[in-house]
C-alpha cells in the first residue's frame, strides 16, 4: 500500500495499452523527481552519495549479491549506472518489447561486450553473411585469436544450410552463439529468425547445448522489426543510426531477458563502455521523434526507390519493398518486418567514372557513410564502406563499381528526387 492508502500500482500498468509513440515521450519520468522540470535533467555526476554507512553497505550488497545485479540498485558510480542511462534503458526495453536493456557507447561496444560475455575459448559462432565490417573484424580478428571459430551461413533462409554450417562449426567446438544480421547490409539479404531459433531449440534437445541467438537489428531499427518476438534471445541495435537519427552521436543497445542481458551489463562495467549522461539525454530526446522521422523517411525512400527503378540510367534497385512476390525472402519479410526502411542500394549504367561524376553533382544529398539520419546520405560502396573488402567477396555481396548506397532522410521528397535526376544527367 502506498502512503495515501491506495494499492500500489504494479509497474506494468503504467504503460499497458499505450503506444510506443506515447511511451517515447514520457514513460518512467515524473517531473516531481526534478523540481517539476517537464523534461528530465542531465545528471553529470560521476559518483553518488550514500545516505549512511549502513546504506552504503546495503547498496553494495544489492549490486554484488542481488538478483538483478546493478539494474535496480541505487546509483553508486556512473560507470555502473546513472540516472539518464537508467531512464533511457527503460524506454529502449519497452521499444523492443524486452524485459531488460543495456545501453553502450556505440553499436560495436554492444556487439563486442555481447560476444565476449556469451562466448569462451573453444566455442564456435555461426553467423549470417555478409556481416557489418566491424562485426566481421571482431570475429575474425581478436575473437579468432582467443580460440573462437566463426563460420558463415550460406543461406539463412534454408534450414538445411543452417544445419550444415552447424555441423562444420561443431567440429571445432560447441556453438556458443548464432549471430544474425537481417536485413544484411548492403545486400538486403533476409534471415529467417524463427527458423534459426527453432533450429537452436532442436540442437538443445539433441545435444544439450542451446546457442544464444543474437540479432543485429540496426538496418531496420526497433520500429520495423522486433527480433525478440521471432525467437531471438538478444537484440543489438546501433543507436547511432535510426534511433539517434541526427548523425550527431554514437550509441548502442542490447535488449533481451534479464538473465541474458545481465552478464553483458556486468562486463560493460568492467570494460567501461557504458553510454555517458549527455548522449543518453540526447537519445531520450531523439526517441520522442523516432516514429515521426521513421514514417517520413520510409515514405521518402519508397518514392525515391520507385523513381530510380524507372530511370533509364539505373540498372537495379535492392529495395526491400521490391522483393519478388512468392519468393522465400518475401514470405519471411512479410512475417518478420513491418516496413522496408529507408536505406538501400542501386546500380547505375557504367562504373566508377560515371558514379563519381554523378556523386560530385549532388547538391542536397551529402556524400558520407552511415545511415538513419534526418539528412539524406549517399556513398559509393566499393571505394568507401567496402574499400578493404577483396573484389571477389565484394561481388559475392553484390557490390561493384556501379553500386551506390543511399540513406534517405526527412527532407522534401521532390527536392531529393530532383537532386538525383540532375546528378544522373552527369553521364
Ligand atoms: C553502424 C552499424 C554497426 C555499428 O554501430 P556503431 O554505433 O557505429 O558502433 C553495427 N551493425 C550495423 C548493421 C551497422 O550498420
XYZ file of C-alpha atoms and ligand atoms in Angstrom:
442
model
C 0.000 0.000 0.000
C 1.236 3.459 -0.765
C 1.095 6.374 1.696
C -2.350 7.595 0.631
C -3.919 4.206 1.312
C -4.352 3.303 -2.347
C -2.974 -0.011 -3.530
C 0.425 0.248 -5.258
C 0.047 0.058 -8.995
C 2.209 -2.658 -10.463
C 4.768 -1.113 -12.807
C 3.384 -2.910 -15.851
C 0.122 -0.964 -15.634
C 1.982 2.317 -16.180
C 2.453 1.535 -19.824
C -0.062 -1.179 -20.601
C -2.086 -0.291 -23.651
C -0.018 2.777 -24.534
C 1.616 3.049 -27.944
C 5.404 3.350 -28.451
C 4.888 6.920 -29.696
C 3.342 7.873 -26.362
C 5.837 5.995 -24.228
C 8.787 7.558 -26.048
C 7.652 10.952 -24.817
C 7.026 10.441 -21.116
C 7.422 6.893 -19.859
C 9.055 6.391 -16.468
C 9.823 10.050 -15.725
C 7.993 12.069 -13.081
C 8.623 15.849 -13.031
C 8.372 15.665 -9.214
C 11.796 13.956 -9.302
C 13.446 17.149 -10.587
C 11.981 20.491 -9.494
C 8.902 19.905 -11.654
C 11.014 20.052 -14.809
C 8.864 18.734 -17.629
C 11.908 17.169 -19.234
C 14.478 15.044 -17.405
C 17.639 16.942 -16.459
C 21.126 15.718 -17.386
C 22.862 14.287 -14.334
C 26.591 14.567 -14.960
C 27.780 13.436 -11.524
C 30.355 10.640 -11.681
C 29.623 9.457 -8.147
C 26.584 9.282 -5.862
C 26.399 9.989 -2.108
C 25.289 7.304 0.341
C 22.751 8.489 2.923
C 24.503 6.485 5.696
C 27.302 3.975 6.208
C 24.779 1.171 6.608
C 23.016 2.227 3.414
C 26.370 2.168 1.597
C 26.919 -1.439 2.638
C 23.390 -2.349 1.567
C 23.845 -0.717 -1.850
C 26.984 -2.743 -2.480
C 25.320 -5.920 -1.247
C 22.462 -5.332 -3.700
C 24.903 -4.681 -6.522
C 27.094 -7.704 -5.979
C 24.676 -10.235 -4.492
C 21.272 -9.014 -5.644
C 19.075 -10.988 -8.012
C 19.421 -8.421 -10.825
C 22.937 -7.071 -10.449
C 23.048 -3.298 -10.725
C 19.767 -2.871 -12.576
C 17.566 -1.965 -9.630
C 20.222 -0.907 -7.152
C 20.616 2.760 -6.146
C 23.333 4.612 -8.037
C 26.934 4.140 -6.884
C 29.251 5.335 -9.632
C 28.388 6.387 -13.187
C 30.321 3.621 -14.922
C 27.939 1.154 -13.235
C 24.748 3.103 -13.880
C 23.476 6.687 -13.815
C 20.028 8.330 -13.934
C 19.942 9.234 -17.653
C 21.171 5.775 -18.605
C 18.561 4.106 -16.409
C 15.713 6.154 -17.882
C 16.900 5.615 -21.445
C 17.268 1.862 -20.895
C 13.717 1.608 -19.558
C 12.400 3.220 -22.751
C 14.614 1.119 -25.031
C 13.357 -2.052 -23.320
C 9.746 -1.025 -23.971
C 10.519 -0.215 -27.604
C 11.917 -3.709 -28.238
C 9.316 -5.460 -26.057
C 12.123 -6.670 -23.779
C 12.447 -7.367 -20.066
C 15.789 -5.605 -19.878
C 18.054 -3.239 -21.826
C 21.673 -2.076 -21.581
C 22.987 0.939 -23.488
C 26.576 1.265 -24.665
C 28.944 3.909 -26.033
C 28.444 2.587 -29.590
C 26.880 -0.244 -31.534
C 30.250 -2.007 -31.681
C 30.610 -1.669 -27.888
C 27.278 -3.529 -27.541
C 28.297 -6.201 -30.066
C 31.753 -6.794 -28.603
C 30.521 -6.969 -24.983
C 27.744 -9.381 -26.020
C 30.171 -11.697 -27.789
C 32.779 -11.567 -25.032
C 30.161 -12.277 -22.365
C 28.462 -15.160 -24.176
C 31.473 -16.896 -25.764
C 34.553 -18.613 -24.361
C 37.717 -20.044 -25.900
C 36.947 -23.257 -27.803
C 33.426 -22.158 -28.773
C 32.260 -21.641 -32.307
C 29.895 -18.981 -33.678
C 27.501 -19.208 -36.602
C 26.736 -16.001 -38.422
C 24.781 -14.787 -41.408
C 26.664 -13.246 -44.359
C 27.645 -10.595 -45.200
C 28.358 -9.100 -41.782
C 28.805 -5.474 -40.778
C 32.538 -4.718 -41.241
C 33.195 -4.122 -37.531
C 31.494 -7.376 -36.514
C 33.435 -9.266 -39.164
C 36.685 -7.697 -37.944
C 35.909 -8.623 -34.325
C 35.009 -12.256 -35.075
C 37.884 -12.962 -37.466
C 40.474 -10.848 -35.584
C 40.539 -10.692 -31.774
C 37.934 -13.418 -31.144
C 39.671 -15.835 -33.523
C 42.827 -15.054 -31.539
C 41.019 -16.201 -28.389
C 40.276 -19.572 -29.996
C 36.705 -18.795 -31.051
C 35.816 -20.076 -34.516
C 33.351 -18.159 -36.714
C 31.530 -19.901 -39.573
C 29.254 -18.131 -42.069
C 25.817 -19.484 -43.022
C 25.469 -19.564 -46.829
C 21.673 -19.262 -46.953
C 19.924 -18.053 -43.804
C 16.501 -18.861 -45.264
C 17.332 -22.549 -45.574
C 17.212 -24.876 -42.587
C 19.471 -27.298 -44.434
C 22.103 -24.612 -44.928
C 21.961 -23.660 -41.221
C 22.198 -27.299 -40.205
C 25.196 -27.975 -42.500
C 27.015 -24.890 -41.214
C 26.347 -26.038 -37.653
C 27.906 -29.442 -38.411
C 31.064 -27.726 -39.692
C 31.198 -25.427 -36.664
C 30.655 -28.207 -34.140
C 33.834 -29.934 -35.374
C 35.690 -27.011 -33.802
C 33.632 -26.783 -30.621
C 30.203 -26.144 -29.150
C 28.175 -23.376 -30.795
C 28.016 -20.642 -28.174
C 26.233 -18.053 -30.292
C 24.327 -17.631 -33.537
C 24.654 -14.036 -34.708
C 22.108 -12.887 -37.272
C 22.181 -9.657 -39.250
C 18.905 -9.215 -41.085
C 18.322 -7.483 -43.402
C 22.004 -7.601 -44.333
C 23.904 -4.548 -45.467
C 24.227 -3.866 -48.406
C 22.623 -6.964 -49.969
C 19.308 -6.587 -48.072
C 19.517 -10.378 -47.652
C 16.927 -11.752 -45.209
C 17.473 -14.363 -42.491
C 14.600 -16.349 -41.012
C 14.992 -15.650 -37.291
C 12.182 -18.027 -36.257
C 13.611 -20.922 -38.272
C 17.084 -20.361 -36.764
C 15.621 -20.148 -33.239
C 13.745 -23.434 -33.828
C 16.962 -24.989 -35.080
C 18.732 -23.881 -31.883
C 15.893 -25.413 -29.846
C 16.334 -28.717 -31.634
C 20.099 -28.586 -31.097
C 19.418 -28.110 -27.392
C 17.206 -31.199 -27.274
C 19.653 -33.303 -29.268
C 22.996 -32.105 -27.921
C 22.006 -30.428 -24.654
C 23.580 -27.144 -25.684
C 21.493 -24.176 -26.703
C 23.389 -21.407 -28.515
C 22.378 -17.846 -27.636
C 20.710 -16.154 -30.610
C 21.616 -12.508 -31.148
C 20.205 -10.315 -33.902
C 21.822 -7.097 -35.120
C 18.668 -5.068 -35.778
C 20.423 -1.892 -36.920
C 19.458 -1.961 -40.577
C 15.699 -1.681 -39.960
C 15.642 -0.486 -36.351
C 13.248 -1.149 -33.481
C 10.119 0.267 -35.112
C 10.229 -2.008 -38.163
C 11.497 -5.289 -36.756
C 11.199 -6.904 -33.316
C 13.619 -9.862 -33.316
C 12.695 -10.902 -29.758
C 9.139 -11.639 -30.930
C 10.536 -14.047 -33.510
C 12.596 -16.159 -31.124
C 15.878 -14.218 -30.759
C 17.358 -14.075 -27.244
C 19.186 -10.799 -27.715
C 18.592 -7.806 -29.948
C 21.504 -5.474 -30.661
C 20.980 -2.063 -32.264
C 23.387 0.688 -33.204
C 21.544 3.734 -31.840
C 23.915 5.837 -33.942
C 21.609 5.163 -36.888
C 17.784 5.468 -36.854
C 17.174 5.853 -33.108
C 19.705 8.682 -32.667
C 18.627 9.819 -36.087
C 20.537 13.109 -36.398
C 24.071 11.886 -37.176
C 25.339 13.650 -34.056
C 26.005 10.828 -31.589
C 27.276 7.253 -31.245
C 25.409 4.694 -29.183
C 24.401 1.060 -28.962
C 21.820 -1.017 -27.185
C 21.281 -4.607 -26.118
C 17.810 -5.877 -25.184
C 16.542 -9.262 -24.050
C 15.862 -11.156 -20.848
C 17.385 -10.120 -17.543
C 19.202 -13.438 -17.494
C 20.935 -12.877 -20.821
C 21.456 -9.107 -20.705
C 22.692 -9.195 -17.051
C 26.139 -10.757 -17.687
C 26.748 -8.375 -20.599
C 25.906 -5.383 -18.414
C 28.320 -6.662 -15.752
C 31.018 -6.906 -18.421
C 30.161 -3.387 -19.628
C 31.063 -2.097 -16.179
C 34.444 -3.834 -16.388
C 35.140 -2.651 -19.938
C 33.866 0.864 -19.173
C 31.806 1.049 -22.355
C 28.539 2.403 -20.882
C 26.761 5.345 -22.508
C 27.556 8.734 -20.939
C 24.881 11.074 -19.452
C 24.791 13.647 -22.250
C 24.486 11.041 -25.020
C 21.789 9.236 -23.009
C 19.882 12.514 -22.723
C 20.281 13.230 -26.454
C 18.873 9.795 -27.177
C 15.885 10.342 -24.893
C 15.219 13.413 -26.994
C 15.714 11.553 -30.266
C 13.344 8.744 -29.275
C 10.467 11.233 -28.929
C 10.501 11.938 -32.686
C 11.617 8.470 -33.779
C 8.171 7.355 -35.045
C 7.696 10.642 -36.937
C 11.122 10.561 -38.549
C 10.760 6.903 -39.377
C 7.415 7.390 -41.138
C 8.683 10.319 -43.200
C 12.000 8.773 -44.248
C 10.271 5.499 -45.169
C 7.737 7.324 -47.350
C 10.548 9.331 -48.972
C 12.555 6.142 -49.595
C 9.587 4.478 -51.300
C 9.202 7.424 -53.678
C 12.937 7.549 -54.453
C 13.206 3.798 -54.978
C 10.332 3.963 -57.487
C 11.946 6.922 -59.282
C 15.286 5.105 -59.551
C 13.751 1.812 -60.679
C 12.164 3.588 -63.648
C 15.236 5.671 -64.555
C 16.961 4.614 -67.813
C 20.468 5.015 -66.307
C 19.678 2.769 -63.318
C 20.046 -0.995 -63.797
C 18.789 -2.273 -60.455
C 17.499 -1.268 -57.008
C 17.853 -3.522 -53.917
C 14.907 -2.078 -52.020
C 13.010 -4.418 -49.680
C 9.719 -3.077 -50.971
C 10.569 -4.658 -54.341
C 11.116 -8.241 -53.095
C 9.637 -10.696 -55.544
C 6.120 -11.934 -54.689
C 6.158 -15.636 -53.891
C 9.916 -15.762 -53.128
C 11.109 -17.270 -49.807
C 12.674 -13.919 -48.822
C 9.364 -12.120 -49.374
C 7.471 -14.632 -47.221
C 9.887 -14.153 -44.302
C 9.989 -10.386 -44.846
C 6.176 -10.210 -44.628
C 6.192 -12.150 -41.363
C 9.231 -10.501 -39.785
C 9.364 -6.872 -40.915
C 6.840 -4.031 -40.642
C 8.317 -1.961 -43.488
C 11.177 -1.686 -45.988
C 13.154 1.029 -44.170
C 14.973 3.905 -45.792
C 18.440 2.604 -46.691
C 19.054 0.726 -49.933
C 21.452 0.328 -52.845
C 21.137 0.848 -56.560
C 23.319 0.310 -59.613
C 23.900 2.730 -62.419
C 24.867 2.043 -66.049
C 28.634 2.432 -66.045
C 31.355 2.136 -63.423
C 33.433 4.228 -61.062
C 33.855 7.148 -63.506
C 30.111 7.570 -64.028
C 29.376 7.025 -60.338
C 31.904 9.670 -59.281
C 30.607 12.147 -61.893
C 27.103 11.708 -60.552
C 28.130 11.962 -56.886
C 30.073 15.162 -57.465
C 26.960 16.812 -58.980
C 24.663 16.155 -55.997
C 23.626 19.255 -54.048
C 21.105 18.055 -51.454
C 22.444 14.557 -50.742
C 25.609 14.585 -48.668
C 28.376 12.156 -49.518
C 29.089 10.200 -46.348
C 28.886 6.727 -44.802
C 26.389 5.859 -42.046
C 22.615 5.863 -42.267
C 19.405 6.734 -40.476
C 19.900 10.489 -40.038
C 17.490 13.321 -40.841
C 19.730 14.198 -43.818
C 19.971 12.087 -46.950
C 23.354 10.435 -47.481
C 24.924 8.627 -50.397
C 28.168 6.723 -50.865
C 29.991 4.673 -53.469
C 30.277 1.367 -51.593
C 33.251 -0.176 -53.449
C 35.569 2.771 -52.755
C 34.316 3.590 -49.208
C 32.453 1.139 -46.917
C 33.810 -1.856 -48.862
C 37.212 -0.392 -49.782
C 39.146 -3.050 -47.862
C 36.915 -5.952 -48.928
C 38.605 -8.150 -51.609
C 36.903 -7.777 -55.039
C 35.686 -11.419 -55.187
C 33.911 -11.023 -51.824
C 32.573 -7.652 -52.985
C 30.993 -9.376 -55.976
C 29.544 -12.026 -53.665
C 27.787 -9.354 -51.609
C 26.620 -7.532 -54.703
C 28.965 -4.539 -54.514
C 30.713 -3.444 -57.712
C 31.932 -0.145 -59.172
C 28.403 0.780 -60.236
C 26.839 0.348 -56.738
C 25.691 3.306 -54.694
C 24.055 3.161 -51.276
C 21.648 5.795 -50.080
C 20.150 6.550 -46.707
C 17.045 8.642 -47.217
C 16.328 11.439 -44.759
C 13.303 13.559 -43.941
C 13.747 16.375 -46.489
C 11.000 17.093 -49.029
C 10.875 14.111 -51.429
C 10.563 16.321 -54.529
C 13.878 18.010 -53.705
C 15.605 14.664 -53.222
C 14.277 13.250 -56.498
C 15.160 16.439 -58.409
C 18.685 16.276 -56.991
C 19.165 12.667 -58.117
C 17.641 13.426 -61.527
C 20.020 16.314 -62.271
C 23.016 14.307 -60.974
C 22.158 11.335 -63.218
C 22.470 13.729 -66.169
C 26.189 13.952 -65.414
C 26.978 10.956 -67.635
C 26.688 1.041 -37.846
C 26.446 -0.395 -37.610
C 27.002 -1.057 -36.510
C 27.983 -0.394 -35.558
O 27.436 0.665 -34.865
P 28.353 1.860 -34.266
O 27.362 2.636 -33.477
O 28.935 2.577 -35.430
O 29.400 1.224 -33.437
C 26.707 -2.392 -36.325
N 25.896 -3.051 -37.178
C 25.355 -2.468 -38.250
C 24.468 -3.257 -39.152
C 25.602 -1.117 -38.507
O 25.068 -0.534 -39.583
